[in-house]
Amino acid sequence: MQQLNRRDRAKIRDHSAETNLFLRRALVAFAVILLMVVILLVTLAHLQILSFGYYNTKSNNNRIEIIPIPPNRGIIYDRNGVPLAINNTIYQLNIIPDKISNLNQQLDELKTLVNLTDEEIENFQKERRGYKAHRPVPLKDNLTEKEIAKFVVNQHRFPFVNITGTQHRYYPYGKTLTHVLGYVSKINNQDKARLEEDDKLSDYVGTLNIGKIGIERFYEDMLHGSPGYEEVEVNNRGKIVRQLNHNPPVAGEDIYLTIDLNLQRYIENLLGDRRAAVVAIDPNTGEVLALVSSPSYDPNLFVGGISSAKYNALLEDPNKPLYNRATLGTYPPASTVKPFIAVSALSEGVITPKTIVSDPGYWQLPGTEKRYRDWLRWGHGKVDVVKSIEESVDTYYYQVAYDLGIDRLHYWMLKFGYGQRTGIDISKSEESVAILPNREWKMSRHKQPWLPGDTIPVGIGQGYWTTTPLQMAKALTIMINNGKTYTPHLLKQKRSTMLDNELPQPMSKPMVEDTSLTQLVDPKYWQIAKEGMYKVMFGSRGTARKVYADATYKAAGKSGTAQVYGLKADDVYNANNIPEHLRDHALFIAYAPYDKPTIALAIVLENGGGGSTNGGAIAKRILDYYLLGDESTKISEAILNMRQGD
């Protein structure tokens, strides 16, 4: 009995130990579970409360996209409301490269589907580096209807490729106005650096193009506008599910230019394939009516990105179509400067209205055997200042230049706008200052002192002196206005300053740049120079009298024939015996009507021969068209090909 009790007691003790062990294990398990619950609760609290903002933003970034909306670019019109630069809708193929694992394979498949070229793929690879992750990158512009249809049918094969409509700059008149309007093209790293420096980079989010040259560049801030944005929800394939918010862009301002499209086109057709430049200005305001550089090129080539082959073809063209001859072309002004030098000499007292110079056909530098020839070998006889302009007497201006000296010549010609930019509304890089020589210039350029013989050819617009057609036109308007200087300009008015259905009005105040010449020059001296210019066209011995013999209006002008290379003492110029690129340049300045001018012209025909005949004939046709609306005036081939003094 005692033995059984001991066994029972042992069993009871073992059961008690097991129960205690179980309880201890249960407590440990409960503690572990409790700890895990606490950890879970703390983690949940951290995620749901403390880090809610972070993870919510991250989630939204995966789900919500901010899509920039580029503004519509302002339209550019001519002075009569004809659109010169507009926006067309084109369709663009976009791709999100970061979400495609087999990108190269998809690009290969798209090659045949939408005629994707190797050059377009290369451009895409370059451009994608500038885009943020998961953003669509343009792959191909200006899709055709056939390409769009083929892609839509196969779109299921390309989940991260889509087509969007976008605004595309278009120039309806092609090459006619390239050197005025310029063009827009893709924003490059240089543009981005400039925009960032000016704190404007954020204004170009979503914008592909920017004005590169011409009006498009100069008035970029006005034309561009401000971007908007669209907040959208997207799915895991990047497709838009719904729109959450919309902030519309502000379109750029429309602008009206001073350019008369009809006149511009007429001049361009008149010049044909000549290498030439023509500037037409309203002398009463400084408004540029036409600015033609021939030959030109189609700016539409640059909008979507020009191919290397086409760009190289333009660069290598011997006629230099990329070159704006009207503002960058530099030529000796030749005898077109004689009226301005006459006014200067009269004002300085070097000559008087009655000063007579005897012309034997040459002028000899005092103290030397050096002779400077006149264009008329046997000379003009006795010459006063009016006759010196009418017959373009070189020997008269050799003497005047010698007596004035280079210092006074430089001073006065600077007053007429030579040797400096005109102030026209294009970028400085698009306009040359040309060369108005003086002592400092020669020492700086040639490391030599100025000599008396250097001054003599300057008197007839030769030697070191060069000018641009635009400078010539500005100088002429100064002459017309008796010394008052209006800044040449291309902007007439903005849309925001106009009433609905109203044509652009003249600017409230013409931009008067300088009036100092009105105080420096006696009014009668202006009239003397103008009388000489009138007789160039209508005098009995005027150099352009044959061209203007049938004119039904009064006009005034001055021709110039600029030598491209120097003749030896006994050489006779014969255009037929020398290569074309060595032939003289033909220059002509003119204005009409004579009493109340409404148009002033400056013309340069590269290697065009005699200024009075060839340049004068072009001027006559332009004046006829502008004043009379007469396009039928014909100049006989005999007159056009005849070469006489300038």
XYZ file of C-alpha atoms in Angstrom, residues 106-611:
506
model
C 10.851 47.263 -80.617
C 12.771 49.967 -82.472
C 13.621 47.454 -85.190
C 9.963 46.453 -85.492
C 8.894 50.088 -85.702
C 11.384 50.677 -88.510
C 9.275 48.857 -91.037
C 5.953 49.792 -89.468
C 6.310 53.615 -89.559
C 9.362 54.035 -91.810
C 11.602 54.875 -88.854
C 15.068 55.842 -90.107
C 18.473 55.200 -88.552
C 18.963 58.951 -88.186
C 15.687 59.294 -86.273
C 16.730 56.459 -83.955
C 20.108 58.108 -83.419
C 18.428 61.436 -82.581
C 16.049 59.648 -80.198
C 18.965 57.994 -78.354
C 20.602 61.401 -77.929
C 17.452 63.162 -76.773
C 16.298 60.530 -74.264
C 19.244 61.418 -72.012
C 17.621 64.774 -71.326
C 14.271 63.289 -70.267
C 13.257 62.168 -66.783
C 12.624 58.483 -66.089
C 9.295 57.073 -67.270
C 8.650 60.132 -69.437
C 7.626 59.677 -73.086
C 10.363 60.678 -75.542
C 9.550 61.759 -79.132
C 10.658 59.118 -81.614
C 9.285 60.298 -84.953
C 7.630 63.568 -86.033
C 5.084 64.339 -88.719
C 3.580 60.897 -89.182
C 1.659 60.342 -92.383
C -1.930 59.050 -92.395
C -0.687 55.698 -93.673
C 1.914 55.426 -90.888
C -0.697 56.325 -88.263
C -3.122 53.697 -89.581
C -0.470 50.954 -89.620
C 0.593 51.755 -86.061
C -2.953 51.861 -84.676
C -3.650 48.395 -86.060
C -0.493 47.066 -84.377
C -0.569 49.185 -81.210
C -1.252 46.147 -78.983
C 2.319 45.023 -79.710
C 3.757 48.268 -78.329
C 2.218 48.984 -74.885
C 4.559 51.871 -74.083
C 4.432 53.593 -77.471
C 1.705 56.076 -78.426
C 0.764 58.795 -80.875
C -0.003 62.354 -79.782
C -0.966 65.499 -81.663
C 1.387 68.445 -81.245
C 1.802 71.958 -82.630
C 4.363 72.317 -85.391
C 5.701 75.628 -86.744
C 5.098 76.105 -90.447
C 6.231 78.832 -92.833
C 3.714 78.933 -95.706
C 5.886 81.097 -97.968
C 9.006 78.981 -97.557
C 12.235 80.666 -98.579
C 10.603 84.051 -99.290
C 11.081 85.389 -95.755
C 13.670 83.140 -94.156
C 16.210 85.896 -93.564
C 13.536 87.988 -91.841
C 11.560 85.418 -89.869
C 14.384 82.989 -89.160
C 13.026 79.688 -87.866
C 12.440 77.561 -84.773
C 14.237 74.280 -84.207
C 14.845 71.745 -81.458
C 16.156 73.011 -78.137
C 19.786 71.955 -77.745
C 22.204 72.026 -74.817
C 23.375 75.502 -75.722
C 19.787 76.778 -75.652
C 19.198 75.068 -72.287
C 22.306 76.665 -70.807
C 21.165 80.101 -72.013
C 17.629 79.583 -70.678
C 18.958 78.389 -67.334
C 21.235 81.412 -67.100
C 18.242 83.681 -67.769
C 16.094 81.698 -65.269
C 13.634 80.738 -68.029
C 14.225 77.001 -68.331
C 11.042 76.130 -66.411
C 9.022 78.033 -69.026
C 10.099 75.484 -71.633
C 8.928 72.297 -69.905
C 7.265 70.235 -72.609
C 8.409 72.606 -75.380
C 10.548 71.023 -78.077
C 11.473 74.052 -80.213
C 12.840 77.547 -79.720
C 13.535 80.490 -82.023
C 17.030 80.186 -83.463
C 17.497 83.251 -85.675
C 15.606 86.234 -87.063
C 12.307 87.479 -85.676
C 11.646 84.049 -84.160
C 14.679 84.463 -81.922
C 14.561 88.213 -81.242
C 10.923 88.119 -80.113
C 11.104 84.640 -78.536
C 9.809 85.830 -75.137
C 6.805 87.459 -76.791
C 6.011 84.562 -79.130
C 6.594 81.654 -76.731
C 3.905 82.089 -74.047
C 3.719 80.162 -70.743
C 3.268 76.388 -70.255
C 0.362 74.734 -68.453
C 0.071 71.252 -66.958
C -2.315 68.335 -66.650
C -2.440 66.072 -63.594
C -3.576 62.569 -64.599
C -3.859 59.100 -63.123
C -2.114 56.349 -65.054
C -2.130 52.557 -64.884
C 0.861 50.251 -64.691
C 1.289 50.514 -68.455
C 1.556 54.267 -68.376
C -1.876 54.756 -69.962
C -4.006 57.654 -68.724
C -6.991 56.460 -66.666
C -8.507 59.797 -65.699
C -7.744 63.508 -65.459
C -7.359 64.935 -61.959
C -6.465 68.567 -62.629
C -5.961 70.875 -65.597
C -4.109 74.198 -65.737
C -4.211 75.574 -69.298
C -1.166 77.196 -70.938
C -1.048 80.847 -71.993
C -0.463 81.192 -75.734
C 2.285 83.420 -77.085
C 1.402 86.833 -78.493
C 0.687 87.304 -82.183
C 2.816 89.982 -83.817
C 2.562 92.055 -86.988
C 5.676 92.943 -88.934
C 6.374 96.013 -91.040
C 7.097 93.725 -94.006
C 4.893 93.984 -97.102
C 4.681 90.383 -98.304
C 3.669 91.333 -101.850
C 6.639 93.676 -102.212
C 8.970 91.092 -100.684
C 7.823 88.411 -103.125
C 7.987 90.757 -106.091
C 11.601 91.670 -105.326
C 12.536 88.045 -104.795
C 11.050 87.071 -108.162
C 12.757 90.042 -109.795
C 16.169 88.971 -108.515
C 15.693 85.382 -109.626
C 18.817 83.347 -108.958
C 21.128 86.363 -108.601
C 23.345 86.683 -105.540
C 21.903 89.930 -104.256
C 20.344 91.902 -101.434
C 17.607 94.535 -101.394
C 16.374 96.600 -98.448
C 13.262 98.772 -98.722
C 12.374 101.188 -95.909
C 9.630 103.716 -95.264
C 11.821 106.788 -94.591
C 9.069 108.448 -92.540
C 9.086 105.789 -89.824
C 12.060 103.471 -90.295
C 9.680 100.576 -91.023
C 11.378 97.903 -93.134
C 9.027 97.141 -96.027
C 11.171 94.414 -97.573
C 14.442 92.750 -96.669
C 15.546 90.305 -99.348
C 18.671 88.169 -99.442
C 19.092 86.004 -102.515
C 19.387 83.085 -102.778
C 17.472 81.857 -99.749
C 16.404 78.486 -98.307
C 13.298 76.844 -96.870
C 13.137 77.302 -93.064
C 10.679 74.400 -92.760
C 13.676 72.092 -93.210
C 14.914 73.074 -89.745
C 11.694 72.887 -87.715
C 11.630 69.128 -87.236
C 15.413 68.763 -87.391
C 17.275 68.930 -90.682
C 19.169 65.891 -91.922
C 22.956 66.020 -92.095
C 22.876 65.538 -95.866
C 20.530 68.476 -96.447
C 22.394 70.745 -94.032
C 25.743 69.967 -95.617
C 24.244 70.693 -99.035
C 23.258 74.172 -97.816
C 26.676 74.745 -96.257
C 28.526 73.686 -99.370
C 26.348 75.623 -101.823
C 28.725 78.159 -103.469
C 25.903 80.734 -103.571
C 25.707 80.686 -99.747
C 21.920 80.642 -99.205
C 22.352 80.508 -95.403
C 24.121 83.887 -95.516
C 21.933 86.959 -94.948
C 23.460 89.350 -97.468
C 21.172 92.217 -96.412
C 22.586 92.421 -92.876
C 25.798 90.385 -92.938
C 27.031 90.956 -96.486
C 29.834 93.533 -96.560
C 30.696 95.387 -99.761
C 32.601 98.541 -100.699
C 29.864 101.211 -100.800
C 31.490 102.713 -103.915
C 29.988 105.916 -105.314
C 26.718 105.587 -103.355
C 28.518 107.530 -100.587
C 29.301 110.608 -102.694
C 26.152 112.546 -101.625
C 26.995 111.947 -97.952
C 30.602 113.012 -98.427
C 29.398 116.099 -100.292
C 27.185 117.119 -97.333
C 30.116 116.534 -94.967
C 32.547 118.584 -97.074
C 30.061 121.445 -97.416
C 29.453 121.433 -93.651
C 33.193 121.470 -92.913
C 33.801 124.320 -95.383
C 36.139 122.165 -97.478
C 33.986 123.052 -100.494
C 31.189 125.544 -101.168
C 28.205 125.239 -103.480
C 30.248 127.162 -106.066
C 33.532 125.255 -105.761
C 34.710 124.174 -109.214
C 37.228 121.385 -109.797
C 38.770 120.801 -113.207
C 38.771 117.106 -114.114
C 41.244 115.868 -116.759
C 40.341 112.235 -116.083
C 42.713 111.675 -113.186
C 43.825 113.138 -109.852
C 47.434 113.198 -108.667
C 48.451 112.859 -105.033
C 50.451 116.000 -104.136
C 54.198 115.408 -103.833
C 54.037 112.066 -105.644
C 53.721 110.606 -109.129
C 50.713 108.546 -107.995
C 47.649 109.132 -110.157
C 44.078 108.056 -109.357
C 41.891 107.595 -112.425
C 38.326 108.703 -112.999
C 35.862 106.183 -114.453
C 35.622 108.490 -117.513
C 39.119 108.416 -119.008
C 38.914 111.819 -120.700
C 37.396 113.498 -117.645
C 34.316 115.607 -116.976
C 35.746 119.086 -117.446
C 34.730 121.711 -114.914
C 32.744 120.159 -112.056
C 30.733 121.648 -109.196
C 29.205 119.676 -106.323
C 25.839 118.974 -108.032
C 27.540 117.797 -111.225
C 29.950 115.674 -109.158
C 26.972 113.659 -107.913
C 25.014 113.678 -111.196
C 27.955 112.350 -113.223
C 29.649 110.547 -110.309
C 32.976 112.325 -110.789
C 35.698 110.373 -108.995
C 38.392 113.063 -109.242
C 36.157 115.541 -107.387
C 35.938 113.184 -104.416
C 39.625 112.311 -104.467
C 40.267 115.991 -103.828
C 37.487 116.268 -101.231
C 38.772 113.210 -99.364
C 42.323 114.559 -99.399
C 41.149 117.918 -98.013
C 38.831 116.434 -95.398
C 41.348 113.847 -94.172
C 40.502 110.476 -92.688
C 39.665 111.811 -89.210
C 36.857 114.064 -90.417
C 35.698 111.531 -92.997
C 35.387 108.904 -90.272
C 33.550 111.302 -87.947
C 30.953 112.283 -90.528
C 30.348 108.834 -91.989
C 29.824 107.514 -88.472
C 27.053 110.086 -88.169
C 25.415 108.553 -91.230
C 25.430 105.123 -89.587
C 28.353 103.482 -91.352
C 30.686 101.259 -89.329
C 28.043 100.377 -86.723
C 24.967 98.210 -86.325
C 21.735 99.842 -87.404
C 19.715 98.902 -84.307
C 17.281 96.720 -86.257
C 15.391 94.147 -84.188
C 17.484 91.076 -84.927
C 20.278 89.604 -82.817
C 23.735 91.186 -82.960
C 25.227 88.018 -84.389
C 23.014 88.460 -87.458
C 24.229 91.954 -88.363
C 27.734 93.046 -89.301
C 29.235 96.386 -88.311
C 31.333 96.189 -91.523
C 34.425 98.455 -91.685
C 34.604 102.232 -91.455
C 38.387 102.665 -91.486
C 40.451 105.164 -89.538
C 43.941 105.405 -88.084
C 43.205 103.235 -85.053
C 41.554 100.564 -87.182
C 44.511 100.255 -89.558
C 47.044 100.098 -86.735
C 44.978 97.449 -84.962
C 44.338 95.381 -88.087
C 47.496 95.850 -90.120
C 50.001 97.168 -87.545
C 50.745 100.073 -89.883
C 50.164 103.830 -89.666
C 47.568 105.535 -91.848
C 49.037 107.109 -95.000
C 47.644 109.989 -97.113
C 47.206 107.564 -100.010
C 44.876 105.425 -97.862
C 42.374 108.287 -97.646
C 41.938 108.867 -101.381
C 39.980 105.684 -102.315
C 37.810 106.158 -99.211
C 36.512 109.291 -100.939
C 34.793 107.116 -103.564
C 33.699 104.360 -101.169
C 36.578 102.002 -101.938
C 39.816 101.087 -100.173
C 39.313 99.585 -96.739
C 35.708 100.788 -96.445
C 32.878 98.228 -96.445
C 29.184 98.485 -95.633
C 26.023 96.377 -95.505
C 22.922 96.972 -97.641
C 20.998 97.741 -94.450
C 23.538 100.432 -93.464
C 23.184 101.922 -96.951
C 19.394 102.065 -96.558
C 19.642 103.684 -93.142
C 22.119 106.298 -94.394
C 19.717 107.123 -97.236
C 16.816 107.691 -94.819
C 19.042 110.090 -92.854
C 19.659 112.034 -96.073
C 15.944 112.077 -96.925
C 15.052 113.367 -93.431
C 17.722 116.096 -93.407
C 19.724 114.448 -90.653
C 16.987 112.939 -88.506
C 17.713 109.256 -87.859
C 14.975 106.649 -87.562
C 15.971 103.200 -86.342
C 15.118 100.532 -88.938
C 12.696 98.056 -87.389
C 10.616 95.010 -88.292
C 7.971 94.924 -85.536
C 4.879 96.983 -86.290
C 2.434 95.969 -83.571
C 1.385 93.225 -81.157
C -2.053 91.625 -81.220
C -2.631 92.656 -77.585
C -2.430 96.349 -78.530
C -5.033 96.013 -81.316
C -8.797 95.990 -81.417
C -10.614 93.042 -82.972
C -10.695 93.097 -86.786
C -8.272 96.030 -86.846
C -5.249 96.131 -89.108
C -1.947 97.054 -87.446
C -1.376 100.774 -87.130
C 1.985 102.554 -87.286
C 3.876 102.647 -84.026
C 2.755 105.617 -81.971
C 6.192 107.197 -82.242
C 8.840 106.365 -84.830
C 12.056 105.444 -83.061
C 14.159 108.586 -83.477
C 17.727 107.579 -82.781
C 19.667 110.807 -83.340
C 19.014 114.398 -84.424
C 22.532 115.796 -84.083
C 23.009 116.041 -87.855
C 20.045 118.407 -88.104
C 22.047 120.901 -86.040
C 25.376 120.223 -87.733
C 24.230 120.641 -91.331
C 22.777 123.721 -93.019
C 19.435 122.703 -94.609
C 20.552 124.031 -98.006
C 23.395 121.493 -98.080
C 20.913 118.621 -97.855
C 19.048 120.112 -100.795
C 22.232 120.388 -102.883
C 22.980 116.705 -102.392
C 19.385 115.753 -103.190
C 19.445 117.859 -106.354
C 22.506 115.945 -107.494
C 20.760 112.640 -106.730
C 17.692 113.761 -108.669
C 19.874 114.565 -111.675
C 21.461 111.092 -111.491
C 18.107 109.879 -112.816
C 16.767 112.857 -114.753
C 19.731 115.113 -115.520
C 21.009 115.473 -119.086
C 24.188 113.591 -118.158
C 22.899 111.602 -115.196
C 24.472 108.159 -114.903
C 21.055 106.449 -114.667
C 19.158 108.744 -117.041
C 18.605 106.070 -119.725
C 16.974 103.700 -117.252
C 14.618 106.388 -115.880
C 13.831 108.156 -119.146
C 10.236 106.901 -119.151
C 9.539 107.257 -115.407
C 6.168 108.864 -114.629
C 7.199 109.957 -111.141
C 10.102 111.943 -109.730
C 12.806 110.089 -107.848
C 16.392 110.474 -106.694
C 19.240 108.053 -106.289
C 22.901 107.234 -106.579
C 24.662 104.352 -108.226
C 27.886 102.618 -107.307
C 30.145 100.122 -109.014
C 32.391 98.399 -106.492
C 35.612 96.863 -107.749
C 36.258 93.348 -106.530
C 39.923 93.514 -107.518
C 42.249 96.363 -108.496
C 43.151 97.176 -112.098
C 46.697 97.970 -113.118
C 47.493 101.463 -114.388
C 46.885 100.730 -118.075
C 44.314 97.914 -117.728
C 40.839 98.308 -119.202
C 37.957 96.625 -117.400
C 36.112 94.091 -119.555
C 33.585 91.918 -117.738
C 33.577 89.361 -120.545
C 37.262 88.594 -120.061
C 37.239 87.855 -116.330
C 35.570 85.160 -114.180
C 32.149 86.082 -112.829
C 33.254 86.073 -109.183
C 35.795 88.827 -109.985
C 33.343 91.120 -111.751
C 32.261 94.405 -110.174
C 29.386 94.591 -107.706
C 26.448 96.761 -108.782
C 25.016 99.057 -106.089
C 22.137 101.509 -106.152
C 20.280 103.648 -103.617
C 17.037 105.423 -104.521
C 13.937 107.017 -103.066
C 10.593 108.193 -104.405
C 8.512 110.206 -104.833
C 11.151 112.905 -104.782
C 9.087 115.562 -102.965
C 7.359 113.284 -100.426
C 9.235 109.988 -100.266
C 7.380 106.860 -99.144
C 10.051 104.309 -100.004
C 13.850 104.195 -99.866
C 15.877 101.410 -101.497
C 19.361 99.977 -101.150
C 20.412 97.361 -103.685
C 23.534 95.225 -104.087
C 23.967 92.808 -106.992
C 27.050 90.699 -106.383
C 29.283 90.682 -109.467
C 26.400 92.445 -111.200
C 28.401 94.930 -113.278
C 27.538 98.629 -113.611
C 25.537 100.086 -110.759
